[in-house]
mmCIF file of N, CA, C and O in Angstrom:
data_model
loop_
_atom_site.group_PDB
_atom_site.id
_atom_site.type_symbol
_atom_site.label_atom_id
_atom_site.label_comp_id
_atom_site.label_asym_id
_atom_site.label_seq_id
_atom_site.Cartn_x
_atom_site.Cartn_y
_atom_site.Cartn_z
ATOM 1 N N UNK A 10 3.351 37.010 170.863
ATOM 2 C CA UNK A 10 2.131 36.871 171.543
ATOM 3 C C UNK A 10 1.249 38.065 171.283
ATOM 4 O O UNK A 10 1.635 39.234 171.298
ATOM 5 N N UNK A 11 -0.050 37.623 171.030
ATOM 6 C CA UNK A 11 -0.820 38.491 170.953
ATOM 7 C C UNK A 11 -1.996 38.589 171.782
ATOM 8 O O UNK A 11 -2.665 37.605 172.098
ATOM 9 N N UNK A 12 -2.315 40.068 172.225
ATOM 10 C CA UNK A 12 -2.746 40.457 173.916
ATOM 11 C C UNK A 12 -4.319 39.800 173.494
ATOM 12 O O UNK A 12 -4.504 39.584 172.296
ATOM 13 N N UNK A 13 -5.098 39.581 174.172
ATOM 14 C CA UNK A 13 -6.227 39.046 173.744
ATOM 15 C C UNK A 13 -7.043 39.667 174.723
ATOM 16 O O UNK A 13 -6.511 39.703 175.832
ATOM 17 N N UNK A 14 -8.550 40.332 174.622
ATOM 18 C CA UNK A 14 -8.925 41.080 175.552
ATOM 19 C C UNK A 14 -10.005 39.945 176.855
ATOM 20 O O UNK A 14 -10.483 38.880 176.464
ATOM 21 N N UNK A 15 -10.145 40.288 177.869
ATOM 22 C CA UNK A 15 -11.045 38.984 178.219
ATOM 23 C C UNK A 15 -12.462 39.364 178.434
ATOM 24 O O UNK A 15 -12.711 40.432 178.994
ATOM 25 N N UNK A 16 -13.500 38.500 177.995
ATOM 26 C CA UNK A 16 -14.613 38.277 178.117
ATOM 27 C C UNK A 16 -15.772 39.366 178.749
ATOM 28 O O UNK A 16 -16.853 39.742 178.295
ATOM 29 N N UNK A 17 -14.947 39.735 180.163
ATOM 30 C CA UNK A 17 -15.458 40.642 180.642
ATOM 31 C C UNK A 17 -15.660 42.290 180.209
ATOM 32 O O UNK A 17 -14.559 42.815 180.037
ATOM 33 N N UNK A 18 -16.608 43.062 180.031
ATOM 34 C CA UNK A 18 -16.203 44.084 179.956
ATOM 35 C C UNK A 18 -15.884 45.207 180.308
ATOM 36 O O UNK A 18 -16.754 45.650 181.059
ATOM 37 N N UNK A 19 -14.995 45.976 180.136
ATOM 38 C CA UNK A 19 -14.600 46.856 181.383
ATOM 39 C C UNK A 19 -15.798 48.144 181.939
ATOM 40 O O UNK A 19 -16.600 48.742 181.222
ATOM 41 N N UNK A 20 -15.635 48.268 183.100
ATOM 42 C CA UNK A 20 -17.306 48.938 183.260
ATOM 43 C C UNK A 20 -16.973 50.321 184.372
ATOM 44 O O UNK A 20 -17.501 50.482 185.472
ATOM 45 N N UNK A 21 -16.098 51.092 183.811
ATOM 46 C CA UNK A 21 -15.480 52.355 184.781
ATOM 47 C C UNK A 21 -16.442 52.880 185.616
ATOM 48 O O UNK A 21 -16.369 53.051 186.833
ATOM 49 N N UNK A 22 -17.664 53.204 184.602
ATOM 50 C CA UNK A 22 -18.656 53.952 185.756
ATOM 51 C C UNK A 22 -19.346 53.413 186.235
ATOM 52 O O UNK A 22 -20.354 54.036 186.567
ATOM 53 N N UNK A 23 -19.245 51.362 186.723
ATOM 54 C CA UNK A 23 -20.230 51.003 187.397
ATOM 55 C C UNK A 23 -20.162 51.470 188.813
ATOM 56 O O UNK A 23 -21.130 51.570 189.568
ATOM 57 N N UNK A 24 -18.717 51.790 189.141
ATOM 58 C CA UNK A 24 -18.605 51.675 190.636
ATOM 59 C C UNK A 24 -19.025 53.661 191.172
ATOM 60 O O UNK A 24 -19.401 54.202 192.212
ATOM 61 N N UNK A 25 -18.814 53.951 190.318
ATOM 62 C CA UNK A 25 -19.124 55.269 190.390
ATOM 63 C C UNK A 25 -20.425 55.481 190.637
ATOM 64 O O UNK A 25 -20.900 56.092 191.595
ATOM 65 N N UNK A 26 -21.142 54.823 189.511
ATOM 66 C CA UNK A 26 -22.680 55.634 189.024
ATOM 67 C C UNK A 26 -23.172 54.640 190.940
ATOM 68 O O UNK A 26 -23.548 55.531 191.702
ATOM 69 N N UNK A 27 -23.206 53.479 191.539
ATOM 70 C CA UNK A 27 -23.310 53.015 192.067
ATOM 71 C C UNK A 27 -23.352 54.034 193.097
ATOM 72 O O UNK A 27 -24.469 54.349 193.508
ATOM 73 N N UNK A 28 -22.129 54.720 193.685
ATOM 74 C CA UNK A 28 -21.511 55.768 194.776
ATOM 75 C C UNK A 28 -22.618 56.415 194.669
ATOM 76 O O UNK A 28 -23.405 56.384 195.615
ATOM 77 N N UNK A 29 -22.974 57.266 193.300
ATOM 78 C CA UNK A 29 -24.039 58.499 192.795
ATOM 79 C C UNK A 29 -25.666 57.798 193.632
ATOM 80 O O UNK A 29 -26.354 58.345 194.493
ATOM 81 N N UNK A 30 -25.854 56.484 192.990
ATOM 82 C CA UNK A 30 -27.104 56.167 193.270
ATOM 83 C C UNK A 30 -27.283 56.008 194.928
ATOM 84 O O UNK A 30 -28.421 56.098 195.390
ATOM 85 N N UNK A 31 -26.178 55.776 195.788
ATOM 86 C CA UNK A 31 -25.784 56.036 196.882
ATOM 87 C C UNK A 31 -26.412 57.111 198.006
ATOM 88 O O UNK A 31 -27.023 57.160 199.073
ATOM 89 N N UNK A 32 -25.834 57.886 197.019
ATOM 90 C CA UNK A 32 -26.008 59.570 197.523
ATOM 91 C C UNK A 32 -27.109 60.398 197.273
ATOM 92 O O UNK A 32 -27.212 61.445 197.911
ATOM 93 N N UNK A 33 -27.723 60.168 196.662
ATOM 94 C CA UNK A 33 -28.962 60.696 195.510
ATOM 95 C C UNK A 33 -30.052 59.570 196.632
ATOM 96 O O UNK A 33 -30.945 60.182 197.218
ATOM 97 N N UNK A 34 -29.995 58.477 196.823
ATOM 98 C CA UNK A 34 -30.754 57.604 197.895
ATOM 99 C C UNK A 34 -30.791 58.367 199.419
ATOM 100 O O UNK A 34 -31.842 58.473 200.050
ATOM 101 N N UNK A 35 -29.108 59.032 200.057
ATOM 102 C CA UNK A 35 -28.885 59.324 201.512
ATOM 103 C C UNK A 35 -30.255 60.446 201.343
ATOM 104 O O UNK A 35 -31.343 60.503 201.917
ATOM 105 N N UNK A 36 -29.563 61.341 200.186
ATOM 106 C CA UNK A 36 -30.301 62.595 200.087
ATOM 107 C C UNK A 36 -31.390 62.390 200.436
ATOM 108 O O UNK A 36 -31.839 62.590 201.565
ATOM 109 N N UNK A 37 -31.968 61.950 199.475
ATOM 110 C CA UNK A 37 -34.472 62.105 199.520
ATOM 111 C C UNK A 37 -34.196 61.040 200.814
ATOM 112 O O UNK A 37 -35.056 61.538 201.539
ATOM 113 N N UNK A 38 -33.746 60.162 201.475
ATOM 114 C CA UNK A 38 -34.004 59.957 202.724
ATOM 115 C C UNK A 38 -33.865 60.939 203.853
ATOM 116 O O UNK A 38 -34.885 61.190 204.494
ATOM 117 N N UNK A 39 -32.746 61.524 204.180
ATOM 118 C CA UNK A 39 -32.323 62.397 205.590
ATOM 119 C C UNK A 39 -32.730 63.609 204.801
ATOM 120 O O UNK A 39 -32.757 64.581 205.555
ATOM 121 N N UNK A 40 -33.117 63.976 203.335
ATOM 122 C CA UNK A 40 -33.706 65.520 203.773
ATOM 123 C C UNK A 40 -34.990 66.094 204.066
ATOM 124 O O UNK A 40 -35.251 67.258 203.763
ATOM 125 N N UNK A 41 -35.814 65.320 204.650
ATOM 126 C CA UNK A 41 -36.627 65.721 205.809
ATOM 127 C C UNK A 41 -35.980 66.064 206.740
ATOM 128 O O UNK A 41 -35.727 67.259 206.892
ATOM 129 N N UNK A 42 -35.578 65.211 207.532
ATOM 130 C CA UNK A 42 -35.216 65.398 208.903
ATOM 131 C C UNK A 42 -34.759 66.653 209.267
ATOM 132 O O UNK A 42 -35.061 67.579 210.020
ATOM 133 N N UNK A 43 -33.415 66.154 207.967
ATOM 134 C CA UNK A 43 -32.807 67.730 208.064
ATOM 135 C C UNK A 43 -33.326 69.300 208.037
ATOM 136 O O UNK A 43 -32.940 70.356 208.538
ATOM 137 N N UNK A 44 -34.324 68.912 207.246
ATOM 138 C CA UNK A 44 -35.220 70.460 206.707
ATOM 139 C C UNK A 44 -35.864 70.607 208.144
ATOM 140 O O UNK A 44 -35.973 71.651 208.786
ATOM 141 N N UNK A 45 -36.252 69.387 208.495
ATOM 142 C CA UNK A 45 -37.244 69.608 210.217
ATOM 143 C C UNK A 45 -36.380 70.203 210.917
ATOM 144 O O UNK A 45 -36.856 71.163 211.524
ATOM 145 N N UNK A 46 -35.184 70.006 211.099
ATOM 146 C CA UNK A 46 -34.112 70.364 212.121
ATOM 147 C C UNK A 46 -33.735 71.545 212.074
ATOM 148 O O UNK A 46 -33.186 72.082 213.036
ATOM 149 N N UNK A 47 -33.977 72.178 210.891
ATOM 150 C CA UNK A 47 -33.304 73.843 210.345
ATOM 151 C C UNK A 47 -35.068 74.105 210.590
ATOM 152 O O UNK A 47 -35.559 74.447 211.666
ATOM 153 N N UNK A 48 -35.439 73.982 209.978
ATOM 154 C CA UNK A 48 -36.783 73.951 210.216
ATOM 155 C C UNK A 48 -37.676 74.812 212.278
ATOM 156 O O UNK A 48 -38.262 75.771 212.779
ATOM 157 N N UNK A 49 -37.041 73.389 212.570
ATOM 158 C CA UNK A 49 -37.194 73.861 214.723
ATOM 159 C C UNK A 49 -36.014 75.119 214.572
ATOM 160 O O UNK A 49 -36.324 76.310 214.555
ATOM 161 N N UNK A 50 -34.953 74.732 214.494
ATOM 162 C CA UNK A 50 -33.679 75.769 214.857
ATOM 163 C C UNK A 50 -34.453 77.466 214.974
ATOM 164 O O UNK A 50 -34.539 78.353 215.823
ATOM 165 N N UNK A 51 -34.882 77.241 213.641
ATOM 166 C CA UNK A 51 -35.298 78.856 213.098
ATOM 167 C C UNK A 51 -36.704 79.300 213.741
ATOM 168 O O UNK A 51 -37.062 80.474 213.839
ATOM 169 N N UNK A 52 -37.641 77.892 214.275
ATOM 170 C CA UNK A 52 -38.186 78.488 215.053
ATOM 171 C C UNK A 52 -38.137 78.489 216.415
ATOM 172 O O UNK A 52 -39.151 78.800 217.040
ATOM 173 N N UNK A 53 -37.186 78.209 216.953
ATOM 174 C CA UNK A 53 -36.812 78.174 218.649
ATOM 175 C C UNK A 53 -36.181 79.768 218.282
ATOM 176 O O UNK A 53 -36.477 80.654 219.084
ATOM 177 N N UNK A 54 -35.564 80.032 217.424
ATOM 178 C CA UNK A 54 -34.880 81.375 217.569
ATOM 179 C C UNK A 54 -35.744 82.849 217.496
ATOM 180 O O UNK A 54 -35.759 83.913 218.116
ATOM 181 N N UNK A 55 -36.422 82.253 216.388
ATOM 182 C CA UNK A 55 -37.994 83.017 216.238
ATOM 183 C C UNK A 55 -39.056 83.359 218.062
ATOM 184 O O UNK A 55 -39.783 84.321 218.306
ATOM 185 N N UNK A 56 -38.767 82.336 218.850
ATOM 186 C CA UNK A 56 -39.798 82.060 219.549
ATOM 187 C C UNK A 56 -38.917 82.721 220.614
ATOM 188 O O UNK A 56 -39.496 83.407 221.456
ATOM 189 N N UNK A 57 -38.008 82.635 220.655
ATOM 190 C CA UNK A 57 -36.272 83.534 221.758
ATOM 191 C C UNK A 57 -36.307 84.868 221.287
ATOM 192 O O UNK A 57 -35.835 85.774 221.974
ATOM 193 N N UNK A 58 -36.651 85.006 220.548
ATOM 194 C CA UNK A 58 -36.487 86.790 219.993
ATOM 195 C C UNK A 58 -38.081 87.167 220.159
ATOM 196 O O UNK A 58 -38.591 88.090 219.524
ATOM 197 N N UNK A 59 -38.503 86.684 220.701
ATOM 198 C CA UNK A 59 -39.987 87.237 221.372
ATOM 199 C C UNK A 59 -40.554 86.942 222.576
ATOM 200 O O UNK A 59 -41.632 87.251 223.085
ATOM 201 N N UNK A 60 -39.463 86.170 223.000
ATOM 202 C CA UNK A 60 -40.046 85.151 224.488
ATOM 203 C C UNK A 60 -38.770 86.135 225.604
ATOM 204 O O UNK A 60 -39.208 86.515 226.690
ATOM 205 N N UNK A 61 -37.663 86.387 225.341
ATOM 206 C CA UNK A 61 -36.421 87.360 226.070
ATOM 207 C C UNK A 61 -37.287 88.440 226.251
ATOM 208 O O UNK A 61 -37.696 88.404 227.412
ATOM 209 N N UNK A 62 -37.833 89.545 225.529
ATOM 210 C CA UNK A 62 -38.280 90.310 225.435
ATOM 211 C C UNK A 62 -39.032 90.917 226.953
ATOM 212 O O UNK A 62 -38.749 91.765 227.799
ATOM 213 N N UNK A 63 -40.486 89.617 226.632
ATOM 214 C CA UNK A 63 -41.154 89.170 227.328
ATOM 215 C C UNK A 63 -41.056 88.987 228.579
ATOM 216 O O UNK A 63 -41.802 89.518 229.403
ATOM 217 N N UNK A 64 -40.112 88.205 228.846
ATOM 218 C CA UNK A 64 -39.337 87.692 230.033
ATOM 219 C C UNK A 64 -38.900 88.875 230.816
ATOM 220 O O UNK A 64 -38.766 88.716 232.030
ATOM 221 N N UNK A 65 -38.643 90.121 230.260
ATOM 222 C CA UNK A 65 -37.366 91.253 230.802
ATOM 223 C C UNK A 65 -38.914 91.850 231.468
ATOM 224 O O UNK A 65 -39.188 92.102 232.642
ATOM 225 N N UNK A 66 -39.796 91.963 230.193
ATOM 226 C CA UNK A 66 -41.338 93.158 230.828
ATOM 227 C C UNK A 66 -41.640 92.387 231.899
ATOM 228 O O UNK A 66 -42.007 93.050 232.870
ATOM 229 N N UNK A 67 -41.606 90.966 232.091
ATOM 230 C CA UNK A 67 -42.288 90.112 233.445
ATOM 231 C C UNK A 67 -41.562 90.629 234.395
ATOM 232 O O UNK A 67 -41.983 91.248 235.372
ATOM 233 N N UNK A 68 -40.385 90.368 234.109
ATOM 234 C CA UNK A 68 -39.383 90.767 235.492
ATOM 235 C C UNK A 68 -39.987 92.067 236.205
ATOM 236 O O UNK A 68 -40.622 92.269 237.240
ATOM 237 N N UNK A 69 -39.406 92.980 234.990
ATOM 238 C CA UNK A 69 -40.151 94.580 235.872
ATOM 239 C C UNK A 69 -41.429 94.360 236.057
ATOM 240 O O UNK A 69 -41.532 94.588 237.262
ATOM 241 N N UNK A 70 -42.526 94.056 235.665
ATOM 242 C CA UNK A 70 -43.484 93.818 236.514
ATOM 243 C C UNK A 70 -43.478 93.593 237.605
ATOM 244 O O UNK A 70 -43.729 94.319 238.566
ATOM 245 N N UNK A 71 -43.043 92.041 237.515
ATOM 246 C CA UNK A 71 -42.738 91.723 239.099
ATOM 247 C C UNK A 71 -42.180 92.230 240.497
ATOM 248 O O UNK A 71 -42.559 92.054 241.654
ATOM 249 N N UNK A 72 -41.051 92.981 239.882
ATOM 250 C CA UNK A 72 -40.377 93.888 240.763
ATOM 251 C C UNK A 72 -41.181 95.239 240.826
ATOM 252 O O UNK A 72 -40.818 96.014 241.711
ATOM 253 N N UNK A 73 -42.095 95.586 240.116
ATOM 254 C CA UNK A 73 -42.687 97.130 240.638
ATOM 255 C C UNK A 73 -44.140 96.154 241.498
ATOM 256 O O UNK A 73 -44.834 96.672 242.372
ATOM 257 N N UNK A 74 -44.292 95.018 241.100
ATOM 258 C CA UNK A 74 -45.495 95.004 241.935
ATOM 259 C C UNK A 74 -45.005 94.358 243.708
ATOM 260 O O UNK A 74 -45.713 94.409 244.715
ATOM 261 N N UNK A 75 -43.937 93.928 243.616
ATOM 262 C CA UNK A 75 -43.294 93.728 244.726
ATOM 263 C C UNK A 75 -43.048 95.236 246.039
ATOM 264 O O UNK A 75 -43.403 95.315 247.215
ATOM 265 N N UNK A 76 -42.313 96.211 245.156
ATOM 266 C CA UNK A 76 -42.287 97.255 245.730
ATOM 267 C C UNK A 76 -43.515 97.767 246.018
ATOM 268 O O UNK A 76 -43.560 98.481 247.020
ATOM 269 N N UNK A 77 -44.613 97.580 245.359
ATOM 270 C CA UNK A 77 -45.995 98.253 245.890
ATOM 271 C C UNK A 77 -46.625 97.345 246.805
ATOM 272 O O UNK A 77 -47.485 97.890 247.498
ATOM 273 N N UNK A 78 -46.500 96.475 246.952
ATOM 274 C CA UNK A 78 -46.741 95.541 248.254
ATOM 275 C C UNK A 78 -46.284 95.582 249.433
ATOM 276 O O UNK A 78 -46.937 95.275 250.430
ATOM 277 N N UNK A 79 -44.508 96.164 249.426
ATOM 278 C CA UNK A 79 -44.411 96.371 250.332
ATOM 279 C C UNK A 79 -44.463 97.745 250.886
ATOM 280 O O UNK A 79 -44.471 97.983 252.094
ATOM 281 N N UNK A 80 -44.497 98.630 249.958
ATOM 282 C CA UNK A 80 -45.020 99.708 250.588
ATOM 283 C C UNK A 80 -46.318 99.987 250.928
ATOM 284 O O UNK A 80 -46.629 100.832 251.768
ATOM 285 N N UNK A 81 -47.118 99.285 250.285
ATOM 286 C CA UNK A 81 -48.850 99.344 251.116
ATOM 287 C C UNK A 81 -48.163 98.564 252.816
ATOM 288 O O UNK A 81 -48.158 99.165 253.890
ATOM 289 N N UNK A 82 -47.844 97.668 252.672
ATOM 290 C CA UNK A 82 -47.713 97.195 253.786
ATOM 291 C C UNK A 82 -47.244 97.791 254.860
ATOM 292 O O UNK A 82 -47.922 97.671 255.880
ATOM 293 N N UNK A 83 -45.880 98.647 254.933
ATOM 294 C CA UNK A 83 -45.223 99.572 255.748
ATOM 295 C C UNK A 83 -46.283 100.693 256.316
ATOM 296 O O UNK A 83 -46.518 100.854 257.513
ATOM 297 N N UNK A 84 -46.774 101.307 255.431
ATOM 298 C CA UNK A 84 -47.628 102.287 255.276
ATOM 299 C C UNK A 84 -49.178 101.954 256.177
ATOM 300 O O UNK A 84 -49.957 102.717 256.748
ATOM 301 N N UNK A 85 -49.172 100.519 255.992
ATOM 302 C CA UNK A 85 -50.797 100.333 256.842
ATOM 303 C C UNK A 85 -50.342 99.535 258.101
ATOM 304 O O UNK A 85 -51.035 99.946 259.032
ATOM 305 N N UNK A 86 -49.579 98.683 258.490
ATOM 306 C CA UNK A 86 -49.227 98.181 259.643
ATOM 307 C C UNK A 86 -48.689 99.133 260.986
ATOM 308 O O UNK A 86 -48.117 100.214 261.125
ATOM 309 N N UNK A 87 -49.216 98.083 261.854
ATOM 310 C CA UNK A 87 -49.017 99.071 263.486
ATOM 311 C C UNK A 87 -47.757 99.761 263.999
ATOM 312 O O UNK A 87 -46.756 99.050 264.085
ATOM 313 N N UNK A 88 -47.674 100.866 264.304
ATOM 314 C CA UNK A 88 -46.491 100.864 264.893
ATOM 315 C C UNK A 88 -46.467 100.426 266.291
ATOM 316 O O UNK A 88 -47.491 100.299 266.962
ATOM 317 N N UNK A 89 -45.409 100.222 266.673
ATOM 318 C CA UNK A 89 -45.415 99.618 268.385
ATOM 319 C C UNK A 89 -44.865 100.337 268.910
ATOM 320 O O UNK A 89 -44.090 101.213 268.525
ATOM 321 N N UNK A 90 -45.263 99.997 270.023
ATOM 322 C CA UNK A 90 -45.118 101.126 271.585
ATOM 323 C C UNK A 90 -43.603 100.587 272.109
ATOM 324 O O UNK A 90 -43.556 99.358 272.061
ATOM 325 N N UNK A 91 -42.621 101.074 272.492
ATOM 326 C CA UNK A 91 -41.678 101.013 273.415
ATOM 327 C C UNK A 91 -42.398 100.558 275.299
ATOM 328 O O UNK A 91 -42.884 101.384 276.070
ATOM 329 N N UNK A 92 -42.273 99.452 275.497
ATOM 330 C CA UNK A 92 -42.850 98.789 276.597
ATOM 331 C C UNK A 92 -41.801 97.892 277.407
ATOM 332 O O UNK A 92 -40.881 97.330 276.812
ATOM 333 N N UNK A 93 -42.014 97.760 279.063
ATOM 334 C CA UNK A 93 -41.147 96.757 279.523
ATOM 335 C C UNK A 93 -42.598 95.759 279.151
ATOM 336 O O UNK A 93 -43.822 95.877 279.090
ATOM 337 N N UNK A 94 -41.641 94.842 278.982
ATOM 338 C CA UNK A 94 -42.376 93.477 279.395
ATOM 339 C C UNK A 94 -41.801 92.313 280.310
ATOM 340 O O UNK A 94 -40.602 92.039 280.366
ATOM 341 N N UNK A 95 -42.704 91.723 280.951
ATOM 342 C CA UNK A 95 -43.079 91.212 282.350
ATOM 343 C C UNK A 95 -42.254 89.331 281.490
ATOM 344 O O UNK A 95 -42.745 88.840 280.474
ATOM 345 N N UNK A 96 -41.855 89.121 281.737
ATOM 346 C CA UNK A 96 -41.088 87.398 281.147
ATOM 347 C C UNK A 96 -41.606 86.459 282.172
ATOM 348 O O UNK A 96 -41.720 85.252 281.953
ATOM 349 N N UNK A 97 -41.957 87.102 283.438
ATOM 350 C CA UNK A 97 -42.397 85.837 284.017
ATOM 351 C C UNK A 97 -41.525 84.768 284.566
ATOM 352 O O UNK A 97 -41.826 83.579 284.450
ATOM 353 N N UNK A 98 -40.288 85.240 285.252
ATOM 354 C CA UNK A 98 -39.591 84.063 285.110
ATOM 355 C C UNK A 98 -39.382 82.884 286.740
ATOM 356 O O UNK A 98 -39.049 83.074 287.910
ATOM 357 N N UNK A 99 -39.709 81.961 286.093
ATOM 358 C CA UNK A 99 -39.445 81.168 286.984
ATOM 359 C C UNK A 99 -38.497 81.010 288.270
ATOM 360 O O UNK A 99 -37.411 81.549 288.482
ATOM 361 N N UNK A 100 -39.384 79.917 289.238
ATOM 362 C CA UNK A 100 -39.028 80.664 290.675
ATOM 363 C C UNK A 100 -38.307 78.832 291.234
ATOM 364 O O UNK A 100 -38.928 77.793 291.011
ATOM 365 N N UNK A 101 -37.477 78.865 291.665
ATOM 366 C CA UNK A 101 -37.161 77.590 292.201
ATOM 367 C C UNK A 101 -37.641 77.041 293.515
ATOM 368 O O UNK A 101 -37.435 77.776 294.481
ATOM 369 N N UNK A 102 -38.366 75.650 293.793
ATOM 370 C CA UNK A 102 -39.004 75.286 294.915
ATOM 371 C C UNK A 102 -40.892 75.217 295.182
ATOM 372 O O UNK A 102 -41.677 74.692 294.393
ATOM 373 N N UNK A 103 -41.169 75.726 296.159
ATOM 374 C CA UNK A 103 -42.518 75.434 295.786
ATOM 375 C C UNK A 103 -43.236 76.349 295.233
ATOM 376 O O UNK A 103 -42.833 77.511 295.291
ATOM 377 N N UNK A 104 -44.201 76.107 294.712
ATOM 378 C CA UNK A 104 -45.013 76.447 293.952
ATOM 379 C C UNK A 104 -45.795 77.891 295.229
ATOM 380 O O UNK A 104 -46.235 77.599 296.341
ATOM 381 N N UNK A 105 -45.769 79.510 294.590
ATOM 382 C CA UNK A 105 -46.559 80.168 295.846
ATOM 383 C C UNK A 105 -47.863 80.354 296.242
ATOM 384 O O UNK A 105 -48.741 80.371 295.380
ATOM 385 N N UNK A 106 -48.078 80.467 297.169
ATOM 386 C CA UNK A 106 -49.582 80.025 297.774
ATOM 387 C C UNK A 106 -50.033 81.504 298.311
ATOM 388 O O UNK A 106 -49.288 82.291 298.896
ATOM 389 N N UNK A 107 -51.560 81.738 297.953
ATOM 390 C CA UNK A 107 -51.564 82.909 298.106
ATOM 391 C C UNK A 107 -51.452 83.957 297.510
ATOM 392 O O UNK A 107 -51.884 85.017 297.962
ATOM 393 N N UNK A 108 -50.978 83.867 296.627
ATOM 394 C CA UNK A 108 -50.328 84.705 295.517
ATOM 395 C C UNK A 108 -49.036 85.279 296.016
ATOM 396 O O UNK A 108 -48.398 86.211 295.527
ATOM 397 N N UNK A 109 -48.758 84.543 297.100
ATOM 398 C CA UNK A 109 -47.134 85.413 297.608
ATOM 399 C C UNK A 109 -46.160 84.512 297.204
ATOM 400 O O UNK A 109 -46.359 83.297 297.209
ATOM 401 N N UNK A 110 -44.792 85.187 296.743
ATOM 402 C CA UNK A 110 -44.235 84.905 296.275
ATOM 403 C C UNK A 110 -43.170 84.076 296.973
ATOM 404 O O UNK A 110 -42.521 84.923 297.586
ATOM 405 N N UNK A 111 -42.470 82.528 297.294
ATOM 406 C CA UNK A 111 -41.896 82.048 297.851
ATOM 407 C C UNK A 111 -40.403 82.645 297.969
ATOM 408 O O UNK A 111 -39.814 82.990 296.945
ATOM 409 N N UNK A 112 -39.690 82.781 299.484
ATOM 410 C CA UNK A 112 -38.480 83.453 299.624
ATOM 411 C C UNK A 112 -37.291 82.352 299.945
ATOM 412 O O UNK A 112 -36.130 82.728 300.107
#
């Protein structure tokens, strides 16, 4: 017997070059996105390495203008007198007449 080849022909790198055209397609599709994504990354980090900074000078601000508020305040408000005071307190029965006080 003699081998006889068939009809078809053998085609190694169809399934390959196929894979390639595959990949070479994913690529020029998702590399936007991707470039956008590295793209934000680098500037959120950009925008954090100047925005922390920022954030720390607000703080102390805030806190020295706090302390000067309340020391204007201490500094200008009344002092008070040591006083009895009168409470007024209620008397059981009738109401006094006269201004005298019911016994």
């Amino acid at each position: 017997m003699t081998a006889t080849s068939s009809p078809r022909r053998s085609r190694p790198w169809g399934t390959l070059g196929a894979g390639a055209a595959a990949v070479a397609a994913c690529a020029v599709c998702c590399a936007g996105p991707v470039l956008a994504v590295f793209g934000s990354v680098g500037v959120a980090s950009a925008i954090g390495a100047l925005w922390m900074p920022a954030l720390a000078v607000l703080a102390v601000a805030a806190g020295l203008g706090f302390l000067l508020v309340r020391h204007r305040r201490r500094t200008t408000s009344c002092p008070t007198v040591p006083a009895r005071a009168d409470l007024g307190m209620p008397t059981l029965g009738p109401p006094p007449q006269d201004g005298k006080a019911a016994r």
